[in-house]
């Protein structure tokens, strides 16, 4: 059979030439499908079509289930079913037959079967499990076409938890002699990597082999994987930069077979893939970027043909040039390319030009200035997407001078374009701009009003939250605060006096809150009036019950100070019998507090803006109650997911294979609730580059100054100065004077040359839109990094204290808080104290069992492995390292005395600024990890006011001394210590930091840096007995199973493997019995992880359990690594 | 601030686990000028409902486009790239940060492949032989990524299987089987 295929494959070209028109012969005129299609086209109404199809489907149904139907007929039936499904008619009955066809048919029928399966089912369909065996069989087939089909279907859809079953077979195909198989195997692995990164962790080196494949097709397929890997972790792939550059060089020079040309451009897809990879690698890394300057220049030069595909390549080049470390020549060329795009008459190109401009504009605002007239034209472009992109661009160049015009344009656009997604996005942006740049109170409140009413209920909830937060926290100036609040109150009262029924619910809620809090600021308005307005709101039918409880809450606040009681009493009467518990509670509160002014004044003190209080979220004040209940025989609390799991465990089908039918046993059925940490990082890595981060609406800010710093130093700045001088000559537009004079109307009318009216309008618009841009760039010329003063800048706060929803959402409190308002205040003060008490139930248990004591000698042993781990990590960025090596040794002597005896990691450089070098290392203490940051002055003068801030989402960072280092003598060294504890585990913790210090002319200089610490540094052995282990094992809910390689060459494979794990990861081997072993470790005392290892079919089946959801997956990753390296 | 009265119970930082896998292409639809679907390919898992919704919205949006506007559309967080060839619209949904011109060329390359295979392809070819069109697509794109950009190779693969069809059919018609 396979011989036949081989022969036909080779004999094809000659055979094909006989049949010059392959397509025409295939228009089968008398097939059943043909008659069905023709039948449909003859029909006139939708109803008739429906009837015909239903008839067709029922006849198909009859035939497929009849035992006499041959596979050949089945294939024909399947094609017809696919057609019916495409028309939108369900044919679920045929799914199982499609799978059968793929299973039993010959090659041709199989192909249709696979096609039908891939069209009918999606990745999560349960029938897909039935396909696994077929795929397994076909992967092992000697027939090339069958293997191809299996690989194709695998990469299209495959149940995630079945991947281990076919993984070895797919891996094997990487060595296949036919390049098409190798290529498909690489792509299938890429797909696996996307859906289950943990599973393909171990074949990274195979990818390298694919990259070096002699067939360009296989090589380019492997680039998909590399793009993904590099996106997640650029550091580890820096060494490949040169190879990628070489490949790109060869491609650009046309060294690939002609086959790969597309409209005589050599392998454009490959080129673009490589450009993307290069931009990721070169991002903020000067030495790597330098390697690629030449080839980028070459690519720009070569792509000169007038065809879409060359423009696509140019666009990618430009993006790359602006992403990597800047080089002035290239930037100039790239700017020219963007200019060509923007000015092009072809609308697609214009769009791409705008997109590129948006991407680069915050690095180089002058570029937008050059094209201002085009941008203005695009703002009125009939095509929506162009308008949209222009707004995006304007959003990026907004400053406090042009904010009103830009916001107006955005609101205009929203009133025309009603698409939900767009509105939600733009509304978020407007809110952000308003908050950052509002020129005055009036404008701010009015803009926010529009935002609320236009945004309606598609609004992201954080917009009203941050608005209210801003109102309540205010700015430094108390007088200003009052004015703003007063203005808001005024505006809301007049809104409510109008027609409040049209306002969206979110807006009403915000209004209620503001009126409740601040309406007392307006002295001429009686609380009674506000109350009546609120009652009116209550009586509107469309008001949701959530809004109603906001209203009641506002009333509760209002009726203090001896206001007439009739209104609130009436209202509370009505709602205290409401079916909605929340409403009822609020009504009760209202009733009680309005009759008890003293308590009211204590519970709701007026006009004091205090720091948000501390909340004991662990509910530790209930500990006594819990232990009493436990003592009285109550069952310990189980979190919902655990209950569910137990429930499903008793019911669900076992997905574990019986015995050895599959090469690798599948991972457990708990896959549904398990989160793989690497998948998480995939999705976060998705958002890609810097631009896209600021894309997302909401909390992001436009960091113009951050960019300037990159550009300030030696790269582009000097060049730009010269560009500044020549600019007026280059762009002799009549608005140049206008831009400088701001809104000078008078000077405008004196312009000597008469300009047509519409032109005038445009220019006026331009002057108002682009005002401030020129000055902005001049600011950056002077090298000042201070941002223009923001009006609505928030007070700096402890990030932990500013949980948005905890502080601003008074009414969305969960049921457990029922009645707090009514409690005596002595109790409520109890409620919010005692954060240092211990946690509940299961955690308690582990603390009791998991006393961790680390004898000194153990730490000594660990030292060597730690260093090895880190040097392996650092290998990627070696060029830097080599240079800095000599410095390290001298820094070691600066280790603080109390830490010098402990094992510490290698000292790695963090960042350098002209006058300071920062390096760091971490030291393992028994109970924590200490990060040391060495600041070494390299300047000749003393540096003052150095401040280093280190943050990490997953870690708790506490600094030993928070105050800035006052002074650093020239060439001196200062060390800062930070204690790190794990908040939520992750494979690597990336600390990001910011260092600022004063340079002699008193300006502040800031530098950012990042540092990576593997999870292993936080691991400590957990010493416990087998019995303790047993009880803990049962208590933990999050588990993961995986097969790891076993050290087969050792005499006792299990012992040897566990020893490796013990040495490298500091695990504690509790006991080894026969072919099973139990191991334990912990991050902190209350964050243990237990491992159960079993030798099974030449592999080490590891089962991890922990109370922390992410921990097993993260630890598994390091286990894999550790075993691979040994 | 008065909000403080509420005891807020454990606001867990909501980590959005994005299940949707990063694929540069999300779907490819072919439909006629009358809005009749001719071919659909989904590169990410989606429920039937979502699919139908997308198909409906795509056809209305694309068909309503004015002449001489760009080939791109914004839809939710996706970019829609469409192009009309004779009576058939090709409509590709990609991620927003994707290079639009490149996507446009992907469509064009697919049309070229169809053309090469069918020989002067027209809508009828695709209607009556849609499974062939699918096979070609599967050779060209795999899991939402470009698999093979070489025209010859793609066609060689398809025709290899087609040739097999001929031989198999002869083989099958032998009474001995």
PDB file of N, CA, C and O in Angstrom, chain A residues 5-16:
ATOM      1  N   UNK A   5       1.801   4.552  -2.799  1.00  0.00           N
ATOM      2  CA  UNK A   5       1.796   5.996  -2.546  1.00  0.00           C
ATOM      3  C   UNK A   5       3.130   6.602  -2.923  1.00  0.00           C
ATOM      4  O   UNK A   5       3.206   7.629  -3.598  1.00  0.00           O
ATOM      5  N   UNK A   6       4.176   5.949  -2.482  1.00  0.00           N
ATOM      6  CA  UNK A   6       5.504   6.467  -2.773  1.00  0.00           C
ATOM      7  C   UNK A   6       5.687   6.635  -4.271  1.00  0.00           C
ATOM      8  O   UNK A   6       6.171   7.645  -4.746  1.00  0.00           O
ATOM      9  N   UNK A   7       5.243   5.620  -4.981  1.00  0.00           N
ATOM     10  CA  UNK A   7       5.425   5.656  -6.436  1.00  0.00           C
ATOM     11  C   UNK A   7       4.626   6.801  -7.038  1.00  0.00           C
ATOM     12  O   UNK A   7       5.120   7.558  -7.860  1.00  0.00           O
ATOM     13  N   UNK A   8       3.383   6.891  -6.606  1.00  0.00           N
ATOM     14  CA  UNK A   8       2.556   7.960  -7.187  1.00  0.00           C
ATOM     15  C   UNK A   8       3.151   9.314  -6.854  1.00  0.00           C
ATOM     16  O   UNK A   8       3.135  10.217  -7.674  1.00  0.00           O
ATOM     17  N   UNK A   9       3.686   9.434  -5.643  1.00  0.00           N
ATOM     18  CA  UNK A   9       4.250  10.727  -5.250  1.00  0.00           C
ATOM     19  C   UNK A   9       5.370  11.137  -6.185  1.00  0.00           C
ATOM     20  O   UNK A   9       5.457  12.276  -6.618  1.00  0.00           O
ATOM     21  N   UNK A  10       6.210  10.150  -6.500  1.00  0.00           N
ATOM     22  CA  UNK A  10       7.356  10.498  -7.334  1.00  0.00           C
ATOM     23  C   UNK A  10       6.954  10.655  -8.797  1.00  0.00           C
ATOM     24  O   UNK A  10       7.528  11.454  -9.518  1.00  0.00           O
ATOM     25  N   UNK A  11       5.957   9.910  -9.192  1.00  0.00           N
ATOM     26  CA  UNK A  11       5.588   9.938 -10.596  1.00  0.00           C
ATOM     27  C   UNK A  11       4.654  11.097 -10.932  1.00  0.00           C
ATOM     28  O   UNK A  11       4.296  11.290 -12.086  1.00  0.00           O
ATOM     29  N   UNK A  12       4.299  11.834  -9.895  1.00  0.00           N
ATOM     30  CA  UNK A  12       3.255  12.833 -10.092  1.00  0.00           C
ATOM     31  C   UNK A  12       3.494  13.876 -11.168  1.00  0.00           C
ATOM     32  O   UNK A  12       2.657  14.045 -12.051  1.00  0.00           O
ATOM     33  N   UNK A  13       4.577  14.600 -11.097  1.00  0.00           N
ATOM     34  CA  UNK A  13       4.721  15.720 -12.022  1.00  0.00           C
ATOM     35  C   UNK A  13       4.453  15.334 -13.477  1.00  0.00           C
ATOM     36  O   UNK A  13       3.755  16.041 -14.196  1.00  0.00           O
ATOM     37  N   UNK A  14       4.976  14.184 -13.851  1.00  0.00           N
ATOM     38  CA  UNK A  14       4.786  13.783 -15.243  1.00  0.00           C
ATOM     39  C   UNK A  14       3.316  13.447 -15.512  1.00  0.00           C
ATOM     40  O   UNK A  14       2.774  13.792 -16.568  1.00  0.00           O
ATOM     41  N   UNK A  15       2.701  12.796 -14.572  1.00  0.00           N
ATOM     42  CA  UNK A  15       1.295  12.427 -14.759  1.00  0.00           C
ATOM     43  C   UNK A  15       0.401  13.655 -14.859  1.00  0.00           C
ATOM     44  O   UNK A  15      -0.538  13.712 -15.630  1.00  0.00           O
ATOM     45  N   UNK A  16       0.755  14.645 -14.066  1.00  0.00           N
ATOM     46  CA  UNK A  16      -0.108  15.815 -13.985  1.00  0.00           C
ATOM     47  C   UNK A  16      -0.124  16.603 -15.267  1.00  0.00           C
ATOM     48  O   UNK A  16      -1.134  17.197 -15.628  1.00  0.00           O
TER      49      UNK A  16
END
